[in-house]
Amino acid sequence: MQIQSPKGTRDILPSEVQIWQWVEETARSVFGTYGYQEIRTPIFESTDLFVRGVGDTTDIVEKEMYTFNDRGNRSVSLRPEGTASVVRAMLQNRLMDGASVLKFYYIGQMFRYDRPQAGRYREFWQVGIEAFGADSPAIDAEIIAAGHQFFSTLGIKDLTLHLNSIGDPACRPKYVEDLTAYAKAHLDELCGKCYARHERNPMRILDCKESGCRAVVANAPLLSNYLCDPCRENFDMVKCYLDGLEIDYHEDPYIVRGLDYYSRTAFEFTAGGLGAQNAIGGGGRYDYLAEEIGGASTPGIGFALGMDRIIIALDAQDVAVPTSAPVDVYLSVLGDAAMPIALKLAQDLRENGIKTDLEFKGRGLRAQMRTANKLNAQYVVMIGEDEINSAAATVRDMGSGDQQSVAFEQLPEVMREKIDR
Ligand code: AMP
């Protein structure tokens, strides 16, 4: 039987890859303008990093990780998200030493063993940014602005920014206590998952999508009524900065990151055209995470955006994506004697930055033209007996059908000029 790719994974084929490259280039360029530098971390890490850095009460760690023992009997896991690794790398490489604020972005695959559906995969891609060293609400606003600018540069429409403050260790415990008591009074209305986690991680009930849980949540106590003065002032400042940046937000009390090391600002971006899986990114402040994984206390904030969903949204919203043909010039090789000349001409063209391919199979002219058409080549350069004798190629404009003769030695220059036009 022919082997298939694992369930929940996909190939990104050459026909789709330009849109991926464009999304990646846009991320590099937009985040670069905010002073973010790329960081690349391992695709697998010690399992313990995620148990501590994502949280042992989360669905991700409880049920979704690809965890295995390596041949040295160490438990490792494919990364389910990027933040824990970036924090680990920052601590391990002592990047904070002597630094004021550090800004990193990453692009890469993440792995979660979840039930695959449209917009949800077991291997998926995220682009994310993380900023360390500053607890000012200004950087919260700046991070959100970077995400916002990335989406608007891509041309994503129907973008909503959901914004919340989830308090801090001073004010959240009382809220969690009251929320737990409230959940206990409504246990029979909760879904199985929320029933199970109502004591260990009650805040996750707030973002459960099940209708029964949503109904319970509608009357649940709200964290916004429990914020201590410093958290409230901080949240007000974040909103004030966003107003100044003219970024719309929707205050949403149900955006949570239900773990102790997350604090204050939490946000999510949703977009149209995605159906049920309409979250295209989320993030928040995690001032207590560095300590959680054994490092010095370091404030941090970041987000992760789902590239698969961004691409689905671009497609559903008919956003025009810049694309280019895989080749500019197709060299048609007619007869064995033409091959050495064609190979050399192809090399000259390529050295001049012209995307060139050529016929390797000695087929007839018609078959070669069909291939050139399929590749969307703008020009076909023919080399046959006549061309060899006159040391000049026949250049055919595939758009107009016009043909002209160009001396071999002038070919790169002439083609460069034609393609630039
Ligand atoms: P999270 O780390 O769960 O907050 O995810 C951040 C973003 O990554 C989400 O808003 C989604 O766009 C994307 N994402 C998360 N899980 C998946 C998945 N299984 N498949 C595709 N995209 C995902």
CSV table of C-alpha atoms and ligand atoms in Angstrom, one decimal:
chain,number,residue,atom,x,y,z
A,1,MET,CA,0.0,0.0,0.0
A,2,GLN,CA,1.2,3.5,-0.8
A,3,ILE,CA,2.3,5.4,2.3
A,4,GLN,CA,0.3,8.5,3.1
A,5,SER,CA,1.2,11.5,5.2
A,6,PRO,CA,0.2,11.2,8.9
A,7,LYS,CA,-3.4,12.3,9.8
A,8,GLY,CA,-3.6,16.0,10.5
A,9,THR,CA,-0.5,16.9,8.5
A,10,ARG,CA,-0.3,18.3,5.0
A,11,ASP,CA,2.2,18.9,2.2
A,12,ILE,CA,2.6,22.6,1.2
A,13,LEU,CA,3.0,22.1,-2.5
A,14,PRO,CA,4.9,24.4,-4.9
A,15,SER,CA,1.6,25.7,-6.2
A,16,GLU,CA,0.7,27.0,-2.7
A,17,VAL,CA,4.2,27.9,-1.5
A,18,GLN,CA,4.3,31.4,-2.9
A,19,ILE,CA,1.5,32.5,-0.5
A,20,TRP,CA,3.4,31.0,2.4
A,21,GLN,CA,6.6,32.7,1.4
A,22,TRP,CA,4.8,36.0,1.0
A,23,VAL,CA,3.2,35.7,4.5
A,24,GLU,CA,6.6,34.8,6.0
A,25,GLU,CA,8.3,37.7,4.2
A,26,THR,CA,5.6,40.1,5.4
A,27,ALA,CA,6.1,38.9,8.9
A,28,ARG,CA,9.9,39.3,8.7
A,29,SER,CA,9.5,42.7,7.2
A,30,VAL,CA,6.8,44.1,9.5
A,31,PHE,CA,8.3,42.6,12.7
A,32,GLY,CA,11.7,43.8,11.6
A,33,THR,CA,10.5,47.4,11.5
A,34,TYR,CA,9.5,47.0,15.2
A,35,GLY,CA,13.0,45.9,16.1
A,36,TYR,CA,12.3,42.1,16.3
A,37,GLN,CA,15.0,39.7,15.4
A,38,GLU,CA,14.5,36.1,14.4
A,39,ILE,CA,15.3,33.3,16.8
A,40,ARG,CA,15.3,29.6,15.9
A,41,THR,CA,14.8,27.0,18.6
A,42,PRO,CA,14.7,23.2,18.5
A,43,ILE,CA,11.6,21.5,17.2
A,44,PHE,CA,11.7,19.2,20.2
A,45,GLU,CA,12.6,20.0,23.8
A,46,SER,CA,12.7,18.3,27.1
A,47,THR,CA,9.1,17.4,28.0
A,48,ASP,CA,9.5,19.1,31.3
A,49,LEU,CA,9.9,22.5,29.6
A,50,PHE,CA,6.3,22.3,28.3
A,51,VAL,CA,4.9,20.8,31.5
A,52,ARG,CA,6.2,23.8,33.3
A,53,GLY,CA,6.1,26.4,30.6
A,54,VAL,CA,2.7,25.6,29.1
A,55,GLY,CA,1.1,24.1,32.2
A,56,ASP,CA,0.3,20.6,33.3
A,57,THR,CA,-3.4,21.4,33.6
A,58,THR,CA,-3.7,22.6,30.0
A,59,ASP,CA,-5.3,20.4,27.2
A,60,ILE,CA,-2.1,20.8,25.3
A,61,VAL,CA,0.1,19.1,28.0
A,62,GLU,CA,-2.6,16.7,29.3
A,63,LYS,CA,-3.6,15.3,25.9
A,64,GLU,CA,-2.1,16.9,22.9
A,65,MET,CA,1.7,16.5,23.1
A,66,TYR,CA,3.8,14.3,20.9
A,67,THR,CA,5.9,12.9,23.7
A,68,PHE,CA,8.3,10.0,23.4
A,69,ASN,CA,11.5,8.7,25.1
A,70,ASP,CA,14.5,9.1,22.9
A,71,ARG,CA,17.2,6.3,22.7
A,72,GLY,CA,18.9,7.7,25.7
A,73,ASN,CA,15.6,7.3,27.6
A,74,ARG,CA,15.0,11.1,28.0
A,75,SER,CA,11.4,12.3,27.7
A,76,VAL,CA,11.2,14.8,24.8
A,77,SER,CA,8.2,16.4,23.1
A,78,LEU,CA,7.7,18.0,19.8
A,79,ARG,CA,7.0,21.6,20.6
A,80,PRO,CA,3.3,22.4,20.9
A,81,GLU,CA,3.9,26.2,20.9
A,82,GLY,CA,6.9,28.6,20.7
A,83,THR,CA,6.9,30.7,23.8
A,84,ALA,CA,8.4,28.2,26.3
A,85,SER,CA,11.3,27.5,24.0
A,86,VAL,CA,12.1,31.2,23.4
A,87,VAL,CA,12.0,31.9,27.1
A,88,ARG,CA,14.3,28.9,27.7
A,89,ALA,CA,16.7,30.0,25.0
A,90,MET,CA,16.7,33.6,26.4
A,91,LEU,CA,17.6,32.2,29.9
A,92,GLN,CA,20.0,29.5,28.8
A,93,ASN,CA,22.0,31.9,26.6
A,94,ARG,CA,21.8,34.6,29.2
A,95,LEU,CA,20.6,37.0,26.5
A,96,MET,CA,19.1,39.3,29.1
A,97,ASP,CA,22.5,40.1,30.6
A,98,GLY,CA,23.2,43.7,29.9
A,99,ALA,CA,20.2,44.0,27.7
A,100,SER,CA,17.3,46.4,28.3
A,101,VAL,CA,14.5,45.0,26.2
A,102,LEU,CA,14.9,41.9,23.9
A,103,LYS,CA,12.6,41.4,20.9
A,104,PHE,CA,12.4,38.1,19.1
A,105,TYR,CA,10.2,36.6,16.4
A,106,TYR,CA,10.0,33.0,15.2
A,107,ILE,CA,8.4,31.1,12.4
A,108,GLY,CA,7.9,27.4,12.5
A,109,GLN,CA,5.9,24.2,12.9
A,110,MET,CA,4.1,23.3,16.1
A,111,PHE,CA,2.6,19.9,16.9
A,112,ARG,CA,-0.6,19.1,18.8
A,113,TYR,CA,-2.4,15.8,18.8
A,114,ASP,CA,-5.9,17.2,18.4
A,115,ARG,CA,-8.9,16.2,16.4
A,116,PRO,CA,-8.2,17.5,12.9
A,117,GLN,CA,-10.8,19.6,11.2
A,118,ALA,CA,-10.9,22.6,8.8
A,119,GLY,CA,-8.3,25.0,10.2
A,120,ARG,CA,-7.0,22.6,12.8
A,121,TYR,CA,-4.1,20.4,12.1
A,122,ARG,CA,-1.7,18.2,14.1
A,123,GLU,CA,1.2,19.9,12.5
A,124,PHE,CA,0.6,23.6,11.9
A,125,TRP,CA,2.6,26.8,11.5
A,126,GLN,CA,2.9,29.7,13.8
A,127,VAL,CA,4.6,33.0,13.5
A,128,GLY,CA,5.1,34.6,16.9
A,129,ILE,CA,6.9,37.5,18.7
A,130,GLU,CA,8.1,37.8,22.2
A,131,ALA,CA,9.5,40.8,24.1
A,132,PHE,CA,11.4,40.5,27.3
A,133,GLY,CA,12.5,42.9,30.0
A,134,ALA,CA,9.7,45.5,30.0
A,135,ASP,CA,6.5,45.6,32.0
A,136,SER,CA,5.3,48.9,30.6
A,137,PRO,CA,1.8,48.8,29.2
A,138,ALA,CA,3.3,50.7,26.2
A,139,ILE,CA,5.0,47.5,25.0
A,140,ASP,CA,1.7,45.6,25.3
A,141,ALA,CA,0.2,48.2,23.0
A,142,GLU,CA,3.2,48.0,20.7
A,143,ILE,CA,3.0,44.2,20.4
A,144,ILE,CA,-0.6,44.4,19.6
A,145,ALA,CA,0.1,47.1,17.0
A,146,ALA,CA,2.7,44.9,15.4
A,147,GLY,CA,0.2,42.1,15.0
A,148,HIS,CA,-2.4,44.5,13.7
A,149,GLN,CA,0.0,45.9,11.2
A,150,PHE,CA,1.0,42.5,10.0
A,151,PHE,CA,-2.6,41.6,9.3
A,152,SER,CA,-3.4,44.8,7.6
A,153,THR,CA,-0.3,44.6,5.5
A,154,LEU,CA,-1.5,41.2,4.4
A,155,GLY,CA,-4.9,42.7,3.6
A,156,ILE,CA,-6.9,40.5,6.1
A,157,LYS,CA,-10.4,41.8,6.4
A,158,ASP,CA,-12.9,41.5,9.2
A,159,LEU,CA,-10.2,41.6,11.9
A,160,THR,CA,-11.3,41.9,15.5
A,161,LEU,CA,-9.0,42.4,18.4
A,162,HIS,CA,-10.4,41.0,21.6
A,163,LEU,CA,-8.8,42.5,24.6
A,164,ASN,CA,-8.9,41.6,28.3
A,165,SER,CA,-6.9,41.9,31.5
A,166,ILE,CA,-6.6,38.8,33.5
A,167,GLY,CA,-5.2,40.5,36.6
A,168,ASP,CA,-2.2,39.3,38.6
A,169,PRO,CA,-1.3,37.2,41.6
A,170,ALA,CA,-2.5,40.0,43.9
A,171,CYS,CA,-6.1,40.1,42.6
A,172,ARG,CA,-6.7,36.9,40.6
A,173,PRO,CA,-6.8,34.3,43.5
A,174,LYS,CA,-10.0,35.8,45.0
A,175,TYR,CA,-11.6,35.8,41.5
A,176,VAL,CA,-10.6,32.2,40.9
A,177,GLU,CA,-12.0,31.2,44.3
A,178,ASP,CA,-15.3,32.8,43.5
A,179,LEU,CA,-15.4,31.4,40.0
A,180,THR,CA,-14.7,27.9,41.3
A,181,ALA,CA,-17.5,28.3,43.8
A,182,TYR,CA,-19.8,29.4,41.0
A,183,ALA,CA,-18.7,26.5,38.7
A,184,LYS,CA,-19.4,24.1,41.6
A,185,ALA,CA,-23.0,25.3,41.8
A,186,HIS,CA,-23.4,24.6,38.0
A,187,LEU,CA,-21.5,21.4,37.6
A,188,ASP,CA,-24.3,19.5,36.0
A,189,GLU,CA,-24.5,22.1,33.2
A,190,LEU,CA,-20.8,21.9,32.3
A,191,CYS,CA,-19.3,19.8,29.5
A,192,GLY,CA,-17.1,16.9,30.5
A,193,LYS,CA,-13.9,18.8,29.9
A,194,CYS,CA,-14.9,21.7,32.1
A,195,TYR,CA,-16.4,19.5,34.7
A,196,ALA,CA,-13.0,17.8,35.0
A,197,ARG,CA,-11.0,21.0,35.1
A,198,HIS,CA,-13.3,23.3,37.2
A,199,GLU,CA,-11.0,23.0,40.2
A,200,ARG,CA,-7.6,22.7,38.6
A,201,ASN,CA,-8.0,25.3,35.9
A,202,PRO,CA,-11.4,27.0,36.3
A,203,MET,CA,-10.7,30.0,34.1
A,204,ARG,CA,-10.6,27.8,31.0
A,205,ILE,CA,-14.3,27.4,31.4
A,206,LEU,CA,-14.6,31.0,30.3
A,207,ASP,CA,-13.4,30.3,26.8
A,208,CYS,CA,-15.1,26.9,26.4
A,209,LYS,CA,-17.0,26.9,23.1
A,210,GLU,CA,-19.7,24.3,24.3
A,211,SER,CA,-23.2,25.9,24.4
A,212,GLY,CA,-23.9,24.6,27.9
A,213,CYS,CA,-20.7,26.1,29.3
A,214,ARG,CA,-21.4,29.3,27.4
A,215,ALA,CA,-24.7,29.6,29.1
A,216,VAL,CA,-23.1,29.0,32.6
A,217,VAL,CA,-20.4,31.5,31.8
A,218,ALA,CA,-22.9,34.2,30.8
A,219,ASN,CA,-23.7,34.7,34.5
A,220,ALA,CA,-20.3,33.9,36.0
A,221,PRO,CA,-18.4,36.5,38.0
A,222,LEU,CA,-16.2,38.7,35.8
A,223,LEU,CA,-12.5,39.2,36.4
A,224,SER,CA,-12.9,42.9,35.4
A,225,ASN,CA,-14.8,43.4,38.7
A,226,TYR,CA,-11.9,42.0,40.7
A,227,LEU,CA,-8.9,43.8,39.2
A,228,CYS,CA,-6.7,45.5,41.8
A,229,ASP,CA,-5.8,49.2,41.2
A,230,PRO,CA,-2.4,48.6,39.6
A,231,CYS,CA,-3.9,46.0,37.2
A,232,ARG,CA,-6.8,48.3,36.4
A,233,GLU,CA,-4.5,51.3,35.8
A,234,ASN,CA,-2.3,49.1,33.6
A,235,PHE,CA,-5.3,48.0,31.5
A,236,ASP,CA,-6.5,51.6,31.2
A,237,MET,CA,-3.0,52.6,29.9
A,238,VAL,CA,-2.9,49.7,27.3
A,239,LYS,CA,-6.3,50.9,26.0
A,240,CYS,CA,-5.2,54.5,26.1
A,241,TYR,CA,-2.1,53.7,24.0
A,242,LEU,CA,-4.2,51.6,21.6
A,243,ASP,CA,-6.6,54.5,21.2
A,244,GLY,CA,-3.6,56.7,20.4
A,245,LEU,CA,-2.5,54.3,17.8
A,246,GLU,CA,-6.0,54.2,16.4
A,247,ILE,CA,-6.3,50.5,16.9
A,248,ASP,CA,-9.9,49.3,17.5
A,249,TYR,CA,-10.4,46.7,20.2
A,250,HIS,CA,-13.3,44.9,21.7
A,251,GLU,CA,-13.2,44.4,25.4
A,252,ASP,CA,-13.8,40.7,25.9
A,253,PRO,CA,-14.0,39.3,29.4
A,254,TYR,CA,-13.8,35.7,28.1
A,255,ILE,CA,-10.3,35.9,26.7
A,256,VAL,CA,-8.2,34.1,29.2
A,257,ARG,CA,-4.9,32.5,29.6
A,258,GLY,CA,-5.8,30.4,32.6
A,259,LEU,CA,-2.4,29.9,34.1
A,260,ASP,CA,-0.7,31.4,37.0
A,261,TYR,CA,2.3,32.9,35.1
A,262,TYR,CA,0.1,34.8,32.7
A,263,SER,CA,-0.9,38.2,33.9
A,264,ARG,CA,-2.7,41.4,32.9
A,265,THR,CA,-3.0,41.8,29.1
A,266,ALA,CA,-4.5,39.0,27.2
A,267,PHE,CA,-5.8,39.2,23.6
A,268,GLU,CA,-6.9,37.3,20.6
A,269,PHE,CA,-7.4,38.2,17.0
A,270,THR,CA,-10.3,36.8,15.0
A,271,ALA,CA,-10.9,37.1,11.3
A,272,GLY,CA,-13.8,36.5,8.9
A,273,GLY,CA,-14.0,33.6,6.4
A,274,LEU,CA,-12.8,31.0,8.9
A,275,GLY,CA,-15.9,29.4,10.2
A,276,ALA,CA,-15.7,27.9,13.7
A,277,GLN,CA,-11.9,28.1,13.9
A,278,ASN,CA,-11.9,31.9,13.6
A,279,ALA,CA,-9.0,32.6,16.0
A,280,ILE,CA,-6.0,33.6,13.9
A,281,GLY,CA,-3.8,34.5,16.8
A,282,GLY,CA,-3.5,35.2,20.5
A,283,GLY,CA,-1.1,36.4,23.1
A,284,GLY,CA,-0.6,38.0,26.4
A,285,ARG,CA,1.7,39.0,29.1
A,286,TYR,CA,3.6,36.2,31.0
A,287,ASP,CA,5.7,38.0,33.7
A,288,TYR,CA,6.0,34.9,35.9
A,289,LEU,CA,6.9,32.3,33.2
A,290,ALA,CA,10.7,32.8,33.3
A,291,GLU,CA,10.7,31.9,37.0
A,292,GLU,CA,8.4,29.0,36.4
A,293,ILE,CA,11.0,27.3,34.2
A,294,GLY,CA,13.8,28.0,36.6
A,295,GLY,CA,15.2,31.4,35.5
A,296,ALA,CA,15.4,34.8,36.9
A,297,SER,CA,12.2,36.9,37.0
A,298,THR,CA,11.9,38.5,33.6
A,299,PRO,CA,8.7,40.3,32.4
A,300,GLY,CA,7.6,39.1,29.0
A,301,ILE,CA,4.8,39.5,26.5
A,302,GLY,CA,4.1,37.9,23.1
A,303,PHE,CA,1.7,36.4,20.7
A,304,ALA,CA,1.4,33.5,18.3
A,305,LEU,CA,-0.4,33.8,15.0
A,306,GLY,CA,-1.7,30.7,13.1
A,307,MET,CA,-0.3,30.8,9.6
A,308,ASP,CA,-2.5,28.0,8.3
A,309,ARG,CA,-5.6,30.0,9.3
A,310,ILE,CA,-4.1,33.2,7.9
A,311,ILE,CA,-3.7,31.5,4.6
A,312,ILE,CA,-7.2,30.1,4.7
A,313,ALA,CA,-8.6,33.6,5.5
A,314,LEU,CA,-6.6,35.2,2.7
A,315,ASP,CA,-8.0,32.7,0.3
A,316,ALA,CA,-11.6,32.9,1.6
A,317,GLN,CA,-11.4,36.7,1.5
A,318,ASP,CA,-10.0,36.7,-2.1
A,319,VAL,CA,-7.1,38.8,-1.1
A,320,ALA,CA,-4.8,39.4,-4.0
A,321,VAL,CA,-1.5,37.7,-3.3
A,322,PRO,CA,1.6,38.7,-5.3
A,323,THR,CA,2.8,35.8,-7.3
A,324,SER,CA,5.4,35.2,-10.0
A,325,ALA,CA,5.8,32.5,-12.6
A,326,PRO,CA,8.3,29.8,-11.7
A,327,VAL,CA,10.4,30.6,-14.8
A,328,ASP,CA,10.9,33.7,-17.0
A,329,VAL,CA,12.5,32.0,-19.9
A,330,TYR,CA,12.2,28.5,-21.3
A,331,LEU,CA,15.0,27.3,-23.5
A,332,SER,CA,13.8,25.1,-26.2
A,333,VAL,CA,16.6,22.6,-27.2
A,334,LEU,CA,16.1,21.2,-30.7
A,335,GLY,CA,18.6,18.5,-31.5
A,336,ASP,CA,21.6,17.0,-29.5
A,337,ALA,CA,24.0,19.6,-30.9
A,338,ALA,CA,22.0,22.3,-29.2
A,339,MET,CA,22.3,21.0,-25.7
A,340,PRO,CA,25.8,22.2,-24.8
A,341,ILE,CA,25.0,25.7,-26.2
A,342,ALA,CA,21.6,25.8,-24.4
A,343,LEU,CA,23.2,24.7,-21.1
A,344,LYS,CA,25.7,27.5,-21.4
A,345,LEU,CA,23.1,30.1,-22.4
A,346,ALA,CA,20.8,29.0,-19.5
A,347,GLN,CA,23.7,29.5,-17.1
A,348,ASP,CA,24.4,33.0,-18.5
A,349,LEU,CA,20.8,33.9,-18.1
A,350,ARG,CA,20.7,32.6,-14.5
A,351,GLU,CA,23.8,34.5,-13.6
A,352,ASN,CA,21.9,37.6,-14.7
A,353,GLY,CA,19.1,36.8,-12.3
A,354,ILE,CA,16.7,35.5,-15.0
A,355,LYS,CA,14.7,32.4,-13.9
A,356,THR,CA,15.4,29.9,-16.7
A,357,ASP,CA,14.6,26.3,-17.3
A,358,LEU,CA,15.3,24.2,-20.4
A,359,GLU,CA,14.3,21.1,-22.2
A,360,PHE,CA,16.1,18.0,-21.0
A,361,LYS,CA,14.2,15.2,-22.8
A,362,GLY,CA,14.8,16.0,-26.5
A,363,ARG,CA,11.1,16.2,-27.3
A,364,GLY,CA,9.6,18.0,-30.4
A,365,LEU,CA,9.0,21.7,-30.4
A,366,ARG,CA,5.2,21.4,-29.7
A,367,ALA,CA,5.7,19.4,-26.6
A,368,GLN,CA,8.4,21.9,-25.4
A,369,MET,CA,6.0,24.8,-26.1
A,370,ARG,CA,3.3,23.1,-24.0
A,371,THR,CA,5.7,22.9,-21.1
A,372,ALA,CA,6.7,26.5,-21.5
A,373,ASN,CA,3.0,27.5,-21.4
A,374,LYS,CA,2.4,25.4,-18.3
A,375,LEU,CA,5.4,27.1,-16.6
A,376,ASN,CA,3.9,30.4,-17.6
A,377,ALA,CA,7.3,31.4,-19.2
A,378,GLN,CA,7.2,34.9,-20.7
A,379,TYR,CA,9.7,33.9,-23.4
A,380,VAL,CA,10.8,30.8,-25.2
A,381,VAL,CA,14.4,30.9,-26.5
A,382,MET,CA,14.8,28.4,-29.3
A,383,ILE,CA,18.2,26.8,-30.1
A,384,GLY,CA,18.1,24.5,-33.2
A,385,GLU,CA,20.3,23.9,-36.2
A,386,ASP,CA,19.7,27.4,-37.8
A,387,GLU,CA,20.4,29.1,-34.5
A,388,ILE,CA,23.7,27.2,-34.1
A,389,ASN,CA,24.8,28.2,-37.6
A,390,SER,CA,24.0,31.8,-37.2
A,391,ALA,CA,25.1,32.0,-33.5
A,392,ALA,CA,21.8,33.7,-32.7
A,393,ALA,CA,18.8,32.4,-30.7
A,394,THR,CA,15.1,32.8,-31.8
A,395,VAL,CA,13.3,34.6,-28.9
A,396,ARG,CA,9.5,34.2,-28.9
A,397,ASP,CA,7.3,36.4,-26.7
A,398,MET,CA,4.7,34.0,-25.4
A,399,GLY,CA,2.2,36.8,-24.9
A,400,SER,CA,2.3,38.4,-28.3
A,401,GLY,CA,3.7,35.6,-30.4
A,402,ASP,CA,6.4,38.0,-31.8
A,403,GLN,CA,9.7,36.4,-32.6
A,404,GLN,CA,13.1,37.9,-33.0
A,405,SER,CA,16.7,36.8,-33.5
A,406,VAL,CA,19.2,37.7,-30.8
A,407,ALA,CA,23.0,36.9,-31.0
A,408,PHE,CA,24.0,34.4,-28.3
A,409,GLU,CA,26.4,36.8,-26.6
A,410,GLN,CA,23.7,39.5,-26.3
A,411,LEU,CA,21.0,37.2,-25.0
A,412,PRO,CA,21.4,37.9,-21.3
A,413,GLU,CA,21.4,41.6,-21.8
A,414,VAL,CA,18.4,41.6,-24.2
A,415,MET,CA,16.4,39.3,-22.0
A,416,ARG,CA,17.2,41.3,-18.9
A,417,GLU,CA,15.8,44.4,-20.5
A,418,LYS,CA,12.7,42.6,-21.8
A,419,ILE,CA,11.9,41.1,-18.4
A,420,ASP,CA,12.5,44.3,-16.5
A,421,ARG,CA,10.0,46.0,-18.7
B,1,AMP,P1,-2.6,29.2,20.8
B,1,AMP,O1,-1.1,29.0,21.0
B,1,AMP,O2,-3.4,28.0,21.1
B,1,AMP,O3,-3.1,30.5,21.4
B,1,AMP,O4,-2.7,29.4,19.2
B,1,AMP,C1,-2.3,30.6,18.6
B,1,AMP,C2,-2.9,30.5,17.2
B,1,AMP,O5,-2.3,29.4,16.5
B,1,AMP,C3,-4.4,30.3,17.1
B,1,AMP,O6,-5.1,31.5,17.2
B,1,AMP,C4,-4.6,29.6,15.8
B,1,AMP,O7,-4.6,30.5,14.7
B,1,AMP,C5,-3.3,28.8,15.6
B,1,AMP,N1,-3.5,27.4,16.0
B,1,AMP,C6,-3.5,26.8,17.2
B,1,AMP,N2,-3.7,25.5,17.2
B,1,AMP,C7,-3.8,25.2,15.8
B,1,AMP,C8,-4.0,24.0,15.1
B,1,AMP,N3,-4.2,22.8,15.7
B,1,AMP,N4,-4.1,24.0,13.8
B,1,AMP,C9,-4.0,25.2,13.1
B,1,AMP,N5,-3.8,26.4,13.7
B,1,AMP,C10,-3.7,26.4,15.1
